[in-house]
Amino acid sequence: MARTCKVLSPLVVLALALGACGSSSDEGTTTTGADGSASRSLVTCRASGEITVAAAASLTEAFTTIGDQMEAACEDAAITFTFDSSGKLSEQILSGAPVDVFASADEGNAEKVADEAVGAPEPFARNQLVIVTKPGNPEGIASLADLADLADAGVVALCAEDAPCGRFAGQALEAASVDIDEGRVTRGQNAKATLTAVTEGDAVAGIVYVTDARAAGDGVEAVAIPEDQNVIATYPVVAIDGPGDDDLADAFVAYLQTDAAQQVLADAGFLAPT
Amino acid sequence: MIGRRGRRRPPIVALALGAVAVALIAIPLVGLLQRAAWGSLVDDLTDPASTEALRLSLTTSLAATGVALVLGLPLAWLLARTDLPGRAVVRALVLLPMVLPPVVGGVALLSAFSLRSPLGGWLHDVFGLQLTFSTAGVVLAETFVALPFFVITVEAALRQADERYEQVAATLGARPATIFRRVTLPAIAPAVGAGAVLAWARALGEFGATVTFAGNIAGRTRTLPLAVYLALESDPDAAIALSLVLLAVSFVVLVALRDRWLGRS
């Protein structure tokens, strides 16, 4: 039954990767249902309880899927996400927000919360920037330089300068020697808000992550930024000394390195960590 | 019935819960005050980013108040003094932004006035007018949320005012415009002032509709609340300094309206 195997594979990987899950003889081994089919509980993840994961807005889709996978694998586990700019989240964590795992879109913000962290930040994904335009690219934007030179005083959406995506966009523009008049730049508080200014609002173009552009589907057209101008963002994850279940927090951090989680991240457009 | 003189000592439960209610509001304000960097307050407020946001907030909120005044006064009069059909529906509609989450108002404005909407596209094609990402868009968003406060205040005053003065003026031969200017308006002047102050305070504090509809552009649409939100990570001291400005304004508004709200005890 291919379908059963597909469901089970992340669980098996999880079991192998964590050691937190295992098959024991008295519980959780293959049980046979009344209809004779094998039930799903081949392995049992022992981590349970509740955790809150604070993650960069660009991780919204991938982490929601990964959270569903973990909740399916670990019985009685409840994972709550809070997505915003990594800068905002690190500030909240330092102010004592009840967070158990922090996944940042840059290394700086992960290091900023070192005092609250358990262990060292571990990279689990990388991301790149891309230009997004309205569907069909009506302005014919082909490069970063075109963003400084829009007809009709068009507005460009960038992330807030203190959100990683805003800082990276600044670096990319600098690498391309492009200077966009700040009076024509609307600043989104995180990557998703920046994307929304293009998909829902009247921003002509924006600079977001490749993954955001992919998540927006037909809502935008992506224009690649050449490698010598682009910025590679490394995403680290770190467990935080929070109120939630420590084992489940560790399990989540470890799960991100599994093939199953890496597949979800790759599907969302992330690059594997180096 | 126990008269005023026969007041008993309040029950301990009421006192305790009342104290919690006061603490609920007072504690965050005290927190803001104690975290403020008083030493650098002037520097934080005279920083170009701050003065720009202050100037923009002042002009847009005053413009929104002006629009609310010009459009809200006739509307309040129509609602209070005429028997036009559908008044109840109109009143409910006009008051809706008071209870609507501002971000929903922003989404609604975006749906109506973005360049891809029929109306927004038409405005742009015919008049070259773009409201999204513009200062005019900020004024529109602020007016949207502030107008109800003006209308409800003035309408209530009109209902309470004695209509007989106007009737007497009419029998003496005054024209409607004269009656409104010389009789009605002086009678409701305090309410017009209070409504304008309320609407202004609401416009000044507008965040959700503005950021959703008009974006966050330095010098063009980045008003005080947006600047506070944006500066919170990069420059918390400046964010708190700007917050103090908004707190001070709120306090002044309260003092200005003390006769209406704080009673004469």
XYZ file of C-alpha atoms in Angstrom:
539
model
C 0.000 0.000 0.000
C 1.885 2.929 -1.321
C -0.270 5.413 0.533
C 0.479 3.921 3.934
C 4.188 3.880 3.205
C 4.134 7.511 2.247
C 2.526 8.444 5.514
C 4.894 6.278 7.473
C 8.173 7.349 5.930
C 8.492 10.624 7.818
C 7.666 8.799 11.016
C 10.355 6.237 10.411
C 12.890 8.913 9.558
C 11.848 10.768 12.657
C 12.364 7.666 14.730
C 15.825 7.085 13.333
C 16.911 10.665 13.603
C 15.756 11.340 17.104
C 15.983 8.194 19.058
C 13.093 9.802 20.835
C 10.801 7.553 18.966
C 11.160 3.831 18.845
C 9.190 0.713 18.388
C 8.730 -1.301 21.502
C 7.350 -4.758 21.856
C 4.509 -3.961 24.165
C 3.150 -0.868 22.476
C 3.077 0.681 19.089
C 4.236 -2.274 17.074
C 2.225 -3.267 14.079
C -1.260 -3.966 15.176
C -3.835 -5.557 13.038
C -7.165 -3.879 12.712
C -10.502 -5.623 12.561
C -10.389 -5.529 8.794
C -6.954 -7.052 8.773
C -5.089 -3.964 7.556
C -2.009 -2.727 9.290
C -2.717 0.355 11.352
C -0.463 3.384 11.249
C 1.237 3.049 14.619
C 4.416 1.388 13.425
C 6.415 3.780 15.534
C 5.456 5.959 18.401
C 7.056 9.328 18.988
C 7.376 9.743 22.706
C 7.687 13.503 22.670
C 4.384 15.008 23.608
C 3.074 18.205 25.114
C 2.946 21.669 23.672
C 5.521 23.950 22.126
C 5.484 27.320 20.460
C 7.742 27.766 17.463
C 8.683 31.306 16.453
C 9.738 31.311 12.825
C 10.659 33.756 10.097
C 7.614 34.713 8.028
C 9.212 33.149 4.946
C 8.903 29.744 6.652
C 5.116 30.016 6.983
C 4.104 27.389 4.413
C 6.968 24.943 4.956
C 6.733 24.976 8.750
C 2.960 24.607 8.745
C 3.381 21.406 6.739
C 6.261 20.212 8.914
C 4.218 20.950 12.035
C 1.351 18.836 10.694
C 3.775 15.989 10.022
C 5.164 16.123 13.532
C 1.763 16.329 15.135
C 0.762 13.261 13.153
C 3.903 11.429 14.223
C 3.996 12.394 17.867
C 0.739 11.667 19.564
C -0.529 14.365 21.904
C 1.938 16.880 20.542
C 0.598 20.347 19.854
C 2.799 22.746 17.931
C 1.819 26.389 17.712
C 3.563 28.723 15.307
C 4.138 32.430 15.396
C 5.445 33.868 12.140
C 6.954 37.330 11.800
C 10.199 39.014 10.844
C 13.150 37.397 12.602
C 14.098 40.780 14.018
C 10.693 41.213 15.611
C 10.718 37.655 16.951
C 14.207 37.878 18.491
C 13.136 41.094 20.199
C 10.041 39.351 21.554
C 12.078 36.356 22.768
C 14.496 38.669 24.583
C 11.471 40.334 26.179
C 10.435 36.947 27.537
C 7.888 35.775 24.975
C 6.887 32.142 25.676
C 8.741 30.528 22.788
C 10.400 27.085 22.714
C 12.014 27.026 19.266
C 13.295 29.923 17.173
C 13.935 29.580 13.442
C 15.517 32.730 12.077
C 16.061 33.894 8.512
C 19.546 35.057 9.454
C 22.322 34.091 11.806
C 22.488 37.444 13.569
C 19.065 37.209 15.172
C 19.668 33.590 16.230
C 22.855 34.698 17.976
C 21.054 37.631 19.558
C 18.906 35.275 21.635
C 21.917 33.216 22.834
C 21.144 33.957 26.480
C 17.705 32.396 26.141
C 18.857 29.533 23.916
C 19.515 25.897 24.723
C 22.451 24.785 22.598
C 23.904 26.406 19.518
C 21.963 27.488 16.424
C 22.008 24.873 13.660
C 21.534 25.816 10.002
C 18.716 23.871 8.373
C 18.017 25.731 5.133
C 19.154 28.529 2.842
C 17.193 30.989 0.795
C 17.778 33.531 -1.966
C 16.214 36.791 -2.984
C 14.145 37.360 -6.087
C 12.326 40.289 -7.659
C 8.555 39.858 -7.824
C 6.294 41.836 -10.129
C 2.634 41.836 -11.012
C 1.566 38.805 -13.055
C 2.828 39.176 -16.595
C 5.451 41.741 -15.516
C 3.643 44.690 -17.171
C 6.510 47.095 -16.388
C 9.033 44.819 -18.065
C 11.319 44.699 -15.038
C 14.422 42.683 -15.827
C 16.940 43.673 -13.179
C 17.471 45.410 -9.860
C 18.462 48.553 -11.742
C 14.980 48.717 -13.284
C 13.509 49.086 -9.782
C 15.134 52.498 -9.384
C 13.765 53.616 -12.688
C 10.047 52.847 -12.653
C 7.596 54.818 -14.733
C 4.733 56.715 -13.082
C 6.407 56.938 -9.675
C 5.726 53.249 -9.065
C 6.264 52.001 -5.555
C 8.673 49.186 -4.680
C 7.976 46.954 -1.669
C 10.960 46.036 0.476
C 11.136 44.519 3.966
C 11.769 46.755 6.952
C 15.486 47.484 7.235
C 15.721 45.475 10.440
C 14.006 42.401 9.077
C 16.617 40.075 7.532
C 14.912 40.253 4.121
C 15.166 44.047 4.232
C 18.835 43.978 5.138
C 19.576 41.378 2.463
C 17.658 43.398 -0.124
C 19.801 46.381 0.840
C 22.937 44.310 0.328
C 21.731 43.059 -3.042
C 20.891 46.587 -4.198
C 24.287 47.760 -3.031
C 26.016 44.921 -4.867
C 24.170 46.014 -8.000
C 24.972 49.695 -7.304
C 21.277 50.529 -7.372
C 19.858 53.296 -5.219
C 16.070 53.413 -4.907
C 14.623 56.659 -3.605
C 13.302 55.861 -0.103
C 10.252 57.996 -0.905
C 9.190 55.304 -3.349
C 9.759 52.357 -1.051
C 7.031 50.882 1.122
C 8.437 48.816 3.976
C 6.647 45.608 4.946
C 7.166 44.462 8.517
C 8.213 41.025 7.255
C 8.676 39.067 4.031
C 5.008 38.108 3.778
C 3.759 41.662 4.318
C 6.184 42.811 1.624
C 4.886 40.193 -0.777
C 1.296 41.224 0.020
C 2.046 44.798 -1.045
C 2.668 43.393 -4.538
C -0.028 40.696 -4.654
C -2.857 42.685 -3.037
C -1.626 46.255 -3.052
C -0.404 48.528 -5.783
C 3.327 48.083 -5.351
C 4.782 47.600 -8.824
C 7.497 45.238 -7.650
C 9.179 43.936 -4.542
C 12.203 42.021 -3.352
C 11.354 38.909 -1.350
C 12.686 35.400 -0.923
C 12.486 32.834 -3.709
C 10.247 30.791 -1.406
C 7.759 33.654 -0.988
C 7.514 34.065 -4.746
C 6.880 30.351 -5.115
C 4.223 30.403 -2.379
C 2.440 33.248 -4.156
C 2.040 31.060 -7.251
C 0.328 32.930 -10.078
C -0.072 36.036 -7.925
C 3.342 37.307 -8.968
C 5.967 36.874 -11.611
C 9.487 36.194 -10.384
C 12.502 37.877 -11.963
C 15.788 36.257 -10.970
C 18.584 38.320 -9.464
C 22.029 37.405 -10.888
C 24.197 35.375 -8.525
C 26.873 38.034 -8.140
C 24.259 40.466 -6.818
C 22.131 38.008 -4.867
C 22.398 37.214 -1.197
C 22.194 33.724 0.264
C 20.404 33.714 3.594
C 21.222 30.897 5.987
C 18.369 29.864 8.288
C 19.415 28.562 11.702
C 17.125 26.954 14.268
C 17.726 26.887 18.013
C 15.799 25.584 21.001
C 14.809 28.272 23.480
C 14.414 27.857 27.216
C 10.639 28.310 27.101
C 7.590 27.090 28.982
C 6.787 24.246 26.563
C 7.939 20.652 26.488
C 11.753 20.460 26.161
C 11.788 17.048 24.487
C 9.278 18.106 21.876
C 11.303 21.274 21.237
C 14.456 19.180 20.737
C 12.496 16.768 18.575
C 11.324 19.634 16.365
C 14.855 21.004 15.972
C 16.183 17.541 15.093
C 13.269 16.829 12.763
C 14.233 19.750 10.540
C 17.394 17.849 9.528
C 15.498 14.745 8.449
C 14.927 13.893 4.805
C 11.197 14.345 5.231
C 11.501 17.890 6.530
C 14.230 18.749 4.037
C 11.920 17.556 1.264
C 9.179 19.908 2.457
C 11.671 22.770 2.574
C 13.008 21.919 -0.881
C 9.438 21.820 -2.241
C 8.924 25.313 -0.855
C 12.020 26.481 -2.727
C 14.622 26.470 0.039
C 18.178 25.336 -0.645
C 19.731 22.644 1.530
C 22.076 23.918 4.259
C 25.760 23.694 3.444
C -33.775 53.204 47.057
C -30.817 54.495 48.906
C -30.229 58.157 48.239
C -26.883 59.802 47.695
C -26.530 60.614 51.351
C -27.253 57.051 52.360
C -24.268 55.619 50.483
C -22.948 52.502 52.074
C -19.343 51.434 52.135
C -18.684 49.635 48.856
C -18.425 45.849 49.007
C -14.877 44.545 49.210
C -15.300 42.423 46.065
C -16.272 45.447 43.998
C -13.316 47.369 45.392
C -10.881 44.560 44.611
C -12.122 44.018 41.054
C -12.254 47.755 40.452
C -8.646 48.047 41.594
C -7.632 45.272 39.185
C -9.394 47.129 36.382
C -7.486 50.308 37.172
C -4.199 48.379 37.386
C -4.906 46.747 34.034
C -4.824 50.136 32.382
C -2.305 51.880 34.612
C 0.464 49.251 34.637
C 1.275 49.342 30.909
C 1.337 53.134 30.959
C 3.694 53.148 33.939
C 5.801 50.562 32.111
C 6.048 52.882 29.116
C 7.047 55.796 31.318
C 9.714 53.878 33.225
C 11.271 52.423 30.071
C 11.528 55.799 28.387
C 15.045 57.118 27.838
C 14.310 60.570 29.197
C 17.888 61.759 28.665
C 17.782 61.278 24.919
C 14.108 62.131 24.519
C 14.716 65.397 22.709
C 17.296 63.807 20.396
C 14.948 60.906 19.659
C 12.094 63.244 18.809
C 14.136 65.643 16.688
C 15.649 62.815 14.685
C 14.691 63.343 11.006
C 12.729 60.075 10.878
C 10.728 61.174 13.928
C 10.030 64.733 12.794
C 8.971 63.452 9.398
C 6.478 61.054 10.981
C 5.287 63.769 13.386
C 4.732 66.240 10.560
C 2.960 63.687 8.386
C 0.740 62.534 11.248
C -0.185 66.079 12.128
C -1.121 67.096 8.589
C -3.014 63.911 7.711
C -4.949 63.748 10.979
C -5.938 67.409 10.722
C -6.995 66.912 7.106
C -9.046 63.875 8.093
C -10.675 65.892 10.869
C -11.481 68.638 8.378
C -13.123 66.166 6.011
C -15.046 64.605 8.898
C -16.246 68.060 9.905
C -17.378 69.139 6.445
C -19.097 65.855 5.597
C -20.096 64.772 9.090
C -21.976 67.882 10.134
C -24.628 67.687 7.386
C -24.900 63.942 7.863
C -25.410 64.283 11.620
C -28.085 66.918 10.967
C -29.842 64.696 8.431
C -29.815 61.775 10.843
C -31.070 63.820 13.785
C -33.575 66.199 12.233
C -35.152 64.603 9.194
C -37.377 61.643 8.490
C -35.480 60.406 5.470
C -36.208 56.753 4.819
C -33.507 54.280 5.763
C -31.992 56.491 8.448
C -31.457 53.549 10.772
C -29.574 51.688 8.072
C -27.468 54.725 7.229
C -26.658 55.314 10.892
C -25.589 51.695 11.353
C -23.442 51.913 8.227
C -21.766 55.127 9.300
C -21.018 53.776 12.759
C -19.662 50.483 11.422
C -15.991 51.596 11.263
C -16.114 52.183 15.038
C -16.495 48.482 15.681
C -14.781 47.155 12.559
C -11.168 46.000 13.022
C -9.113 48.725 11.287
C -7.169 46.202 9.225
C -10.469 45.025 7.738
C -11.184 48.631 6.869
C -7.796 48.703 5.154
C -8.580 45.583 3.157
C -11.949 47.056 2.209
C -10.337 50.310 1.059
C -7.783 48.316 -0.897
C -10.536 46.279 -2.546
C -12.340 49.453 -3.560
C -9.506 51.797 -4.513
C -6.519 49.726 -5.620
C -5.461 50.286 -9.203
C -6.854 46.895 -10.163
C -10.315 47.603 -8.765
C -12.869 49.158 -11.145
C -13.206 52.388 -9.141
C -9.505 52.762 -8.378
C -8.602 52.012 -11.979
C -11.124 54.566 -13.226
C -9.834 57.264 -10.865
C -6.330 56.602 -12.093
C -7.189 56.529 -15.798
C -9.439 59.593 -15.769
C -7.882 61.815 -13.110
C -4.413 60.289 -12.759
C -5.263 59.803 -9.099
C -3.693 56.968 -7.134
C -4.836 56.630 -3.525
C -2.814 53.565 -2.548
C 0.664 54.423 -1.279
C -0.243 58.109 -1.207
C -0.698 60.705 1.501
C -4.259 61.195 0.237
C -4.779 57.504 0.885
C -3.667 58.001 4.484
C -6.222 60.804 4.876
C -8.899 58.571 3.375
C -8.066 55.695 5.745
C -8.029 58.038 8.735
C -11.310 59.646 7.718
C -12.862 56.210 7.330
C -12.141 55.323 10.952
C -12.609 58.803 12.462
C -15.832 59.991 10.818
C -18.185 57.900 13.013
C -16.806 59.479 16.190
C -17.686 62.933 14.898
C -21.097 61.997 13.529
C -22.259 60.156 16.650
C -21.176 62.983 18.957
C -22.838 65.736 16.936
C -25.976 63.744 16.242
C -26.496 63.118 19.949
C -26.152 66.837 20.657
C -28.641 67.708 17.911
C -31.163 65.296 19.378
C -30.807 66.846 22.796
C -30.925 70.455 21.608
C -34.308 72.130 21.901
C -35.851 72.368 18.444
C -38.238 75.141 19.515
C -35.531 77.788 19.183
C -35.196 76.859 15.547
C -38.971 76.918 15.110
C -39.158 80.380 16.667
C -36.387 81.596 14.403
C -38.304 80.221 11.425
C -41.519 81.996 12.440
C -39.475 85.191 12.692
C -38.561 84.746 9.043
C -35.012 83.396 9.223
C -33.952 81.236 6.315
C -32.828 77.625 6.987
C -29.160 78.445 6.400
C -29.370 81.368 8.803
C -31.140 79.253 11.397
C -28.455 76.611 11.170
C -25.636 79.132 11.406
C -27.107 81.432 14.073
C -29.257 79.107 16.171
C -28.413 75.442 15.700
C -24.657 75.653 15.417
C -24.097 77.799 18.550
C -26.244 75.366 20.514
C -24.222 72.346 19.490
C -20.817 74.046 19.261
C -19.368 72.210 22.278
C -20.384 68.872 20.765
C -18.888 69.826 17.409
C -15.645 70.654 19.189
C -15.684 67.448 21.185
C -16.520 65.373 18.108
C -13.696 66.983 16.176
C -11.213 66.329 18.978
C -12.327 62.707 19.240
C -12.115 62.207 15.496
C -8.690 63.822 15.432
C -7.380 61.587 18.207
C -8.691 58.534 16.425
C -7.150 59.646 13.132
C -3.821 60.346 14.805
C -3.690 56.847 16.237
C -4.770 55.056 13.071
C -2.530 52.120 12.195
C -4.262 49.074 10.744
C -6.180 50.648 7.885
C -3.271 52.927 7.004
C -0.569 50.277 6.790
C -2.860 47.956 4.849
C -4.146 50.519 2.390
C -1.490 53.208 2.113
C 1.620 51.194 2.891
C 4.636 52.340 4.823
C 6.619 54.906 2.852
C 8.920 57.312 4.637
C 7.624 60.898 4.436
C 4.572 59.897 2.427
C 2.527 57.388 4.399
C 4.653 56.527 7.440
C 2.649 58.172 10.222
C 3.529 58.131 13.933
C 1.997 54.742 14.789
C 3.704 53.152 11.777
C 7.004 54.735 12.774
C 6.570 53.405 16.312
C 5.970 49.897 15.032
C 8.865 50.040 12.593
C 11.338 51.517 15.065
C 10.544 49.045 17.815
C 13.352 46.678 16.773
C 15.877 49.070 15.345
C 15.558 51.955 17.752
C 13.381 51.097 20.764
C 14.209 54.410 22.454
C 12.818 56.352 19.506
C 9.750 54.095 19.367
C 9.067 54.776 23.026
C 9.701 58.493 22.638
C 7.132 58.619 19.824
C 4.752 56.533 21.922
C 5.088 59.114 24.685
C 4.053 61.815 22.232
C 0.900 59.866 21.396
C 0.254 59.239 25.099
C 0.647 62.942 25.864
C -1.755 63.828 23.062
C -4.306 61.366 24.425
C -3.932 62.900 27.842
C -4.464 66.394 26.479
C -7.574 65.204 24.631
C -8.925 63.795 27.863
C -8.295 67.036 29.692
C -9.947 69.004 26.891
C -13.037 66.824 27.135
C -13.066 66.572 30.907
C -16.406 68.313 31.302
C -18.063 65.832 29.024
C -16.561 62.657 30.379
C -15.172 63.198 33.822
C -18.322 64.846 35.117
C -18.366 67.690 37.567
C -17.804 65.755 40.733
